[in-house]
XYZ file of C-alpha atoms in Angstrom:
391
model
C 0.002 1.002 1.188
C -2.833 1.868 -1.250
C -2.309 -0.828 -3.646
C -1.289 -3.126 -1.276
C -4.709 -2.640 0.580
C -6.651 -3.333 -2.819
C -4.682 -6.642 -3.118
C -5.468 -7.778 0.414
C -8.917 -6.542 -0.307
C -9.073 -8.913 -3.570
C -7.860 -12.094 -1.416
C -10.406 -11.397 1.366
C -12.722 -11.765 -1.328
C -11.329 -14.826 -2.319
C -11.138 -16.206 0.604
C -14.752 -15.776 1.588
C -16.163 -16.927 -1.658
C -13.617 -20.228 -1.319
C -14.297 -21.003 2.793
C -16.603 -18.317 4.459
C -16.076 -17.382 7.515
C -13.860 -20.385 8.338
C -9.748 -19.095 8.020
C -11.079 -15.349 8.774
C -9.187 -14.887 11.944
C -5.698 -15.708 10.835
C -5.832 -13.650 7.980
C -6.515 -10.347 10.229
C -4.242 -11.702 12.585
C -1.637 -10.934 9.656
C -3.235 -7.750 8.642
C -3.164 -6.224 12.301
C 0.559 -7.609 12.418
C 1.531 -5.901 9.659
C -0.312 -2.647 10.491
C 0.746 -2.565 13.926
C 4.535 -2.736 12.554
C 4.250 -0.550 9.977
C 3.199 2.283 12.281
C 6.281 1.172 14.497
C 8.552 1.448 11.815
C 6.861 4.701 10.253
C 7.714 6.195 13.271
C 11.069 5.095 13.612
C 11.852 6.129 10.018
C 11.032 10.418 11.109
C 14.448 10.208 13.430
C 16.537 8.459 10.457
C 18.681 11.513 8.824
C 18.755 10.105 5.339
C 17.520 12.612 2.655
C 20.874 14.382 2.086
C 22.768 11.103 1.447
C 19.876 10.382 -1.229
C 20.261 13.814 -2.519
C 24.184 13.454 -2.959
C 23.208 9.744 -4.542
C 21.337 11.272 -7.259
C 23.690 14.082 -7.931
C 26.145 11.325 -8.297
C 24.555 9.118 -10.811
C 23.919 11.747 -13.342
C 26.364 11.080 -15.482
C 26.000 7.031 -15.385
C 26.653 5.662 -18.631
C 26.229 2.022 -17.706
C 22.445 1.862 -19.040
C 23.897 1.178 -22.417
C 26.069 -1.915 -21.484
C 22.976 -2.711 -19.218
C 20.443 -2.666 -22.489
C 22.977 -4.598 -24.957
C 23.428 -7.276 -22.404
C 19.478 -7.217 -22.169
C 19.615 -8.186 -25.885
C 21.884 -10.169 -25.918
C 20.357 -12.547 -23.651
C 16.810 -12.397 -24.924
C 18.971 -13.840 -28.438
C 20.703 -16.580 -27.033
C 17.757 -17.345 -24.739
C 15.636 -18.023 -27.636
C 18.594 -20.005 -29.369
C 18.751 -22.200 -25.951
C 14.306 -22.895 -26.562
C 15.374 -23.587 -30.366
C 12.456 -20.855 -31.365
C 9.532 -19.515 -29.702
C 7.550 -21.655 -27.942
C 4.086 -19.370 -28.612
C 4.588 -20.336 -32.074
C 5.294 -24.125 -31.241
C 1.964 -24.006 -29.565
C -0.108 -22.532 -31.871
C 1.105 -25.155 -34.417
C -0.188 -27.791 -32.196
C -3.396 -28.986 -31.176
C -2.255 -31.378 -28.453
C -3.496 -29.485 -25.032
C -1.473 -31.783 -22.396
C 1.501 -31.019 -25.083
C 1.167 -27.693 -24.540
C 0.734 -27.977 -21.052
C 4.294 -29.770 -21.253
C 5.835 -27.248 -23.294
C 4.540 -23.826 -20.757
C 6.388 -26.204 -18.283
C 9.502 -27.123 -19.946
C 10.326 -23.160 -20.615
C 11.726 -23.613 -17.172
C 12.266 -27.190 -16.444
C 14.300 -28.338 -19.199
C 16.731 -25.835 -19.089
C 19.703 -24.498 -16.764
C 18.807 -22.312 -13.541
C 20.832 -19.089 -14.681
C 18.087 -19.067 -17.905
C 15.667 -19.323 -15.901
C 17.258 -16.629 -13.037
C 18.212 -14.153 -16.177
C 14.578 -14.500 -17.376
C 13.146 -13.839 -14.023
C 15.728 -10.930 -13.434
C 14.728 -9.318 -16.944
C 10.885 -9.550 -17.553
C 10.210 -8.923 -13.770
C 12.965 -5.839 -13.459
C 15.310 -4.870 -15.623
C 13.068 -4.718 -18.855
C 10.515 -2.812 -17.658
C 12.915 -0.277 -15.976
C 14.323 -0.272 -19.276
C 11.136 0.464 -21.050
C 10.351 2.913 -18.917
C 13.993 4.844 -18.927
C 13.986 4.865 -22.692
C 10.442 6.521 -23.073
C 11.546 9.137 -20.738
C 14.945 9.855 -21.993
C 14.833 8.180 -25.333
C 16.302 7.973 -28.653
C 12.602 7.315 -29.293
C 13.278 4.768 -31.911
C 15.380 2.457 -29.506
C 12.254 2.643 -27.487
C 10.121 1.324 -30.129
C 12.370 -1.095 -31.233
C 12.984 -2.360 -27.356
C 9.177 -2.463 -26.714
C 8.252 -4.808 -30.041
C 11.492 -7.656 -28.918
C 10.734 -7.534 -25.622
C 6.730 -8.229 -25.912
C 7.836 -10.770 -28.551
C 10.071 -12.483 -26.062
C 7.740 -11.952 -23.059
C 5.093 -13.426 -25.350
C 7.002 -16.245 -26.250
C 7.254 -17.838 -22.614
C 3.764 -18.281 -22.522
C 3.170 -16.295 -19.318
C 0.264 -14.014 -19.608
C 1.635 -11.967 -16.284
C 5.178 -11.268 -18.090
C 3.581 -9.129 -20.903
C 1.585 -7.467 -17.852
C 4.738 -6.950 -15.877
C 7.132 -5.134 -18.500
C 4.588 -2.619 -19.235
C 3.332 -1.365 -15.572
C 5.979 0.825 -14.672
C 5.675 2.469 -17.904
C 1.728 2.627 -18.037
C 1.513 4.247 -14.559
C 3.976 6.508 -15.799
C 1.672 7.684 -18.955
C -1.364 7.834 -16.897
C 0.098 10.413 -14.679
C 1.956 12.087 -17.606
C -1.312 12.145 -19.971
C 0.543 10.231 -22.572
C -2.463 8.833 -24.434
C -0.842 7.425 -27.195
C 1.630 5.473 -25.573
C -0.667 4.500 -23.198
C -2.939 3.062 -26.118
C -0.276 1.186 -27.718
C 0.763 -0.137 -24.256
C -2.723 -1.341 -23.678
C -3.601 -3.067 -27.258
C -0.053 -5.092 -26.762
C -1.387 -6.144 -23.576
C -4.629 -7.141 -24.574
C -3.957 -8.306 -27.732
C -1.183 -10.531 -25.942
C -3.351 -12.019 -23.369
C -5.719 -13.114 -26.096
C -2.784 -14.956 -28.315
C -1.683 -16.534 -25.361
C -5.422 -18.316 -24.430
C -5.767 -18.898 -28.040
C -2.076 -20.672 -28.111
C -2.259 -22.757 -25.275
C -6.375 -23.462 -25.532
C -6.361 -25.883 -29.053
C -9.975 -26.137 -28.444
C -10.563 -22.850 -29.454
C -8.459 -23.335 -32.428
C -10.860 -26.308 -33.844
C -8.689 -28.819 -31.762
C -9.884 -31.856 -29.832
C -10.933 -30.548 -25.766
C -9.501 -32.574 -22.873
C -11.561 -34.485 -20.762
C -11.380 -31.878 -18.100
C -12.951 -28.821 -20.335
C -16.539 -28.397 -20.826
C -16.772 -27.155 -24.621
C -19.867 -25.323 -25.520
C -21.663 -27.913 -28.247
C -23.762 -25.454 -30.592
C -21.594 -24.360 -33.648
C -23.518 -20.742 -33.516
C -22.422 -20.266 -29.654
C -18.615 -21.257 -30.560
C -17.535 -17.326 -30.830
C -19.696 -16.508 -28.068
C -18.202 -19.244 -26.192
C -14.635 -18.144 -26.761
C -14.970 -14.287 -25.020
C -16.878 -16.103 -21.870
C -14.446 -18.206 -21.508
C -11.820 -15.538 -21.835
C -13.554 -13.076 -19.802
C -14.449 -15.612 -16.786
C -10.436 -17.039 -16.547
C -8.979 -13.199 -16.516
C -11.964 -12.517 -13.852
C -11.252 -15.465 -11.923
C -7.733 -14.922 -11.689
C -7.977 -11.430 -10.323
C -10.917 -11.359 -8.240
C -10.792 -15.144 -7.013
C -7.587 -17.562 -7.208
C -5.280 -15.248 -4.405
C -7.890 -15.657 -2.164
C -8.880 -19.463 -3.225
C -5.307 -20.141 -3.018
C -4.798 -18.792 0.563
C -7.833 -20.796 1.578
C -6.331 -23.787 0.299
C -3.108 -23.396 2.132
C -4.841 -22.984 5.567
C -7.171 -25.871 4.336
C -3.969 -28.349 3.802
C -1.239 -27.140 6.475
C -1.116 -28.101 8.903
C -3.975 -30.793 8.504
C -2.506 -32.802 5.501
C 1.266 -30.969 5.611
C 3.113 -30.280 8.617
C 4.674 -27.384 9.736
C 7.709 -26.580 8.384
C 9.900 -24.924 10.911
C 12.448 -23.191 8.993
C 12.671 -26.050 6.359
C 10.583 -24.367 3.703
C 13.073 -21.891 3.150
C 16.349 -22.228 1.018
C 18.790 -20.215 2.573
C 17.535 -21.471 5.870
C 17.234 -25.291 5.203
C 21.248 -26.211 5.624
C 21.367 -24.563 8.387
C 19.023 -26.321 10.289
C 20.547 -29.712 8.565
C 17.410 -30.876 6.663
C 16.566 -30.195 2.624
C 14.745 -27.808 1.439
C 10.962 -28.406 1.095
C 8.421 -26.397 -1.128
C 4.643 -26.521 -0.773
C 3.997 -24.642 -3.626
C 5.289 -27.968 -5.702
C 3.781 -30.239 -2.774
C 0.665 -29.299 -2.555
C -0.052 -29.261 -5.717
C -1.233 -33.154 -6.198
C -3.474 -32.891 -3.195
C -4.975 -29.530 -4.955
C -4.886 -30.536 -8.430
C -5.428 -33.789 -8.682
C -6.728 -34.468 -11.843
C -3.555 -32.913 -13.532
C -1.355 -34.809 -10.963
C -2.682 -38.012 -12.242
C -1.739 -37.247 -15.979
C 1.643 -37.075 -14.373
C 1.492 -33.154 -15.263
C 3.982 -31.126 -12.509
C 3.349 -28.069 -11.567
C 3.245 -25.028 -8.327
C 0.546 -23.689 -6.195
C 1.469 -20.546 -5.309
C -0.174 -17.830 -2.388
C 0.212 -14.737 -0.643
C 3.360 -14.162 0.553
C 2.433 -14.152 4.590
C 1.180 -17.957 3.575
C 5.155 -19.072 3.480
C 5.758 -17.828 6.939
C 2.325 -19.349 8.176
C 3.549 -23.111 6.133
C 6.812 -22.302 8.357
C 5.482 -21.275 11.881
C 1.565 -21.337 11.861
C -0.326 -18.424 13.981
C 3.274 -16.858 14.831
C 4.364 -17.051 11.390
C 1.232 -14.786 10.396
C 3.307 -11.974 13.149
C 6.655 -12.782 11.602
C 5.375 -11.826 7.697
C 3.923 -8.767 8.814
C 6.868 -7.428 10.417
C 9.182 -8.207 8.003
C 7.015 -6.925 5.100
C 5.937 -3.723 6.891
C 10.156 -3.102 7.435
C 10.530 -3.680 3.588
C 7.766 -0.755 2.922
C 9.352 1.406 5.066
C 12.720 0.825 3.497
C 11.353 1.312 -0.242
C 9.613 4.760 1.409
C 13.161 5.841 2.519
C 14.722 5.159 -0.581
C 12.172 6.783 -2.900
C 11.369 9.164 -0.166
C 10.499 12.241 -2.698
C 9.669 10.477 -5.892
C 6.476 9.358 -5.677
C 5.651 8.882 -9.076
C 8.604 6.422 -9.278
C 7.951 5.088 -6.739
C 4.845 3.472 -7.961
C 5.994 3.100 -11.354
C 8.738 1.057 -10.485
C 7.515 -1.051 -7.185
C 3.669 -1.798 -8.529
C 4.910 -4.634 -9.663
C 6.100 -6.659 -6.765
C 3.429 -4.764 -5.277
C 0.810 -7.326 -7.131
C 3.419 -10.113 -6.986
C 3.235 -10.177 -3.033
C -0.616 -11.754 -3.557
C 0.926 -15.077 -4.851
C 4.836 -15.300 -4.133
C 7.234 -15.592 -1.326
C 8.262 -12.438 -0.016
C 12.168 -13.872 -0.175
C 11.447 -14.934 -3.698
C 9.820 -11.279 -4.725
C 13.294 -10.292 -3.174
C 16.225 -12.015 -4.719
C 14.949 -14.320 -7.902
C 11.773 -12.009 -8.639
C 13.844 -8.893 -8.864
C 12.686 -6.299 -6.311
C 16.285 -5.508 -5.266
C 17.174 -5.423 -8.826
C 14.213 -2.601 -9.254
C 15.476 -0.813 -6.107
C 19.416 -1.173 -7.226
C 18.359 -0.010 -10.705
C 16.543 3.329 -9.369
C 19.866 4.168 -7.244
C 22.090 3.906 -9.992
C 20.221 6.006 -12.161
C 17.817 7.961 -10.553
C 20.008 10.838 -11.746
C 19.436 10.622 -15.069
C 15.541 10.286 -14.401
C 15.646 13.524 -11.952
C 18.277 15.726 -14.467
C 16.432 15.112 -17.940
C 12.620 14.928 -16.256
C 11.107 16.741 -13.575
C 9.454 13.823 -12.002
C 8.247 12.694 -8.671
């Protein structure tokens, strides 16, 4: 509830700085939805006799063995993946100096290639890895750890998603933090960094010595040119924390349901053939009416926003109720199965935590991995609980 809280605060903030006063309403409407519900289900959860089955649960999975199969099929994947994009693609961009080519290649990580690549990488940069990360530093051997943490920063790296090298590192710097593990907490923190800034060199030629595009504003003076390149690193990483989630939500309410209609049920997959109709996303619709200078170039590409903004695209005002019930009865059901391990807890659900500021709660779910994190903790929370008293 705490982190979730600083996220909504972050997209209020947004919000406001994007459209004032204007969408204000709905968004509390969600936020007393959700907090009404919670408290409802909060309740509901003291009658629920569930802490001895957990108990038995862990006892159960202490001797799981399966985390080794699990890890060389991790490999294993992250190999033939980068077979399938014949090399990395952060070294095929910082060999070029074309920026819409770049653009193109981010996008054809996941376009050009079959849906189970681009389910497995989804399943292991936003679950499994950093689970894995995360077991192995706690139970070890220690250099398996090492080795695990260098290919899987590589390969998280490589897909040219500054949030992936973020994402397979949370659980494990939470973890540090509250353990007082300095040094891996260090090490964490320079990969991170040091990835971030690769990745805005990679895909930013300009800062490379390579021609702008029309749509950047390059600083002129040869003497600010260094200068120039921390602002404009500093500003995007701001920006995208402190001001897109919000901008984002403001943009949805701005476009739906005055230039996109309601949905109905029809902007969900699993829903869609049921009602007869095809499947419609406004994260890929909306984005030539939000970005249309890229749309123009012919460049594709998603808007994403909070996760209560797919159930408002669906049902408007009511949809708004409907998101905060269903995502106050998936807190309470992460708080009953990680009823005693707080520390854990965090560790291993900050992640979709963040993620619910600009994906579909049904996404976060199934293709973002949040079951997968949940699954993972019940199979092996007994090795976690036997070898380390943590909560």
């Amino acid at each position: 509830m705490l982190f979730y809280a600083m996220i909504l605060v972050l997209i209020l903030n947004g919000l406001i700085w994007t459209s004032g006063l204007k969408f204000i309403h709905l968004f509390f409407l969600f936020i007393l939805s959700f907090g009404l519900f919670y408290y409802l289900f909060f309740r509901l959860r003291a009658l629920v006799k569930y802490k001895q089955f957990i108990q038995k649960l862990e006892l159960y999975t202490q001797k799981n063995r399966w985390i080794n199969i699990i890890s060389g099929v991790i490999l294993l994947f992250i190999f033939m993946h980068f077979i399938e994009l014949s090399g990395s693609p952060l070294i095929k961009a910082f060999k070029s100096l074309d920026y819409y080519g770049i653009v193109d290649l981010r996008k054809s990580i996941t376009r050009d290639h079959a849906f189970y690549w681009n389910y497995g990488l989804n399943f292991s940069l936003k679950a499994i890895i950093p689970f894995l990360i995360l077991y192995f530093h706690i139970k070890g051997p220690r250099w398996f750890f090492y080795f695990f943490v260098a290919l899987s920063s590589f390969y998280a790296l490589s897909l040219l998603q500054k949030s992936f090298i973020v994402t397979i590192f949370l659980p494990l710097i939470v973890y540090t933090v509250y353990e007082q593990k300095w040094k891996i907490l260090l090490i964490s923190v320079l990969i991170i960094f040091s990835g971030i800034v690769n990745i805005y060199f990679a895909t930013n030629p300009v800062l490379r010595g390579g021609k702008p595009a029309k749509s950047i504003v390059v600083a002129e003076k040869k003497g600010e040119r260094s200068k120039y390149r921390i602002v404009v690193i500093g500003k995007a990483i701001t920006k995208r924390l402190a001001i897109i989630p919000g901008e984002m939500v403001s943009e949805w309410f701005e476009n739906i349901p005055s230039k996109k209609p309601f949905l109905f049920g029809q902007g969900y997959r699993f829903i869609a053939p049921f009602l007869g109709k095809e499947y419609v996303s406004y994260s890929l619709e909306l984005y030539p009416i939000m970005k249309p200078k890229y749309a123009e170039k012919g460049i594709k590409g998603s808007v994403n926003a909070a996760s209560f903004m797919y159930e408002y695209a669906n049902f408007g005002w009511l949809g708004l109720i409907l998101s905060g019930f269903l995502l106050a009865l998936i807190f309470n059901f992460v708080e009953l199965i990680f009823f005693q391990h707080t520390l854990l807890k965090i560790c291993l659900n900050i992640f979709p935590m963040l993620m619910l500021s600009s994906t579909s709660l049904f996404t976060l779910l199934l293709t973002g991995g949040w079951i997968i994190n949940i699954l993972l903790f019940v199979c092996f929370s007994g090795s976690f609980i036997k070898d380390k008293s943590i909560g």
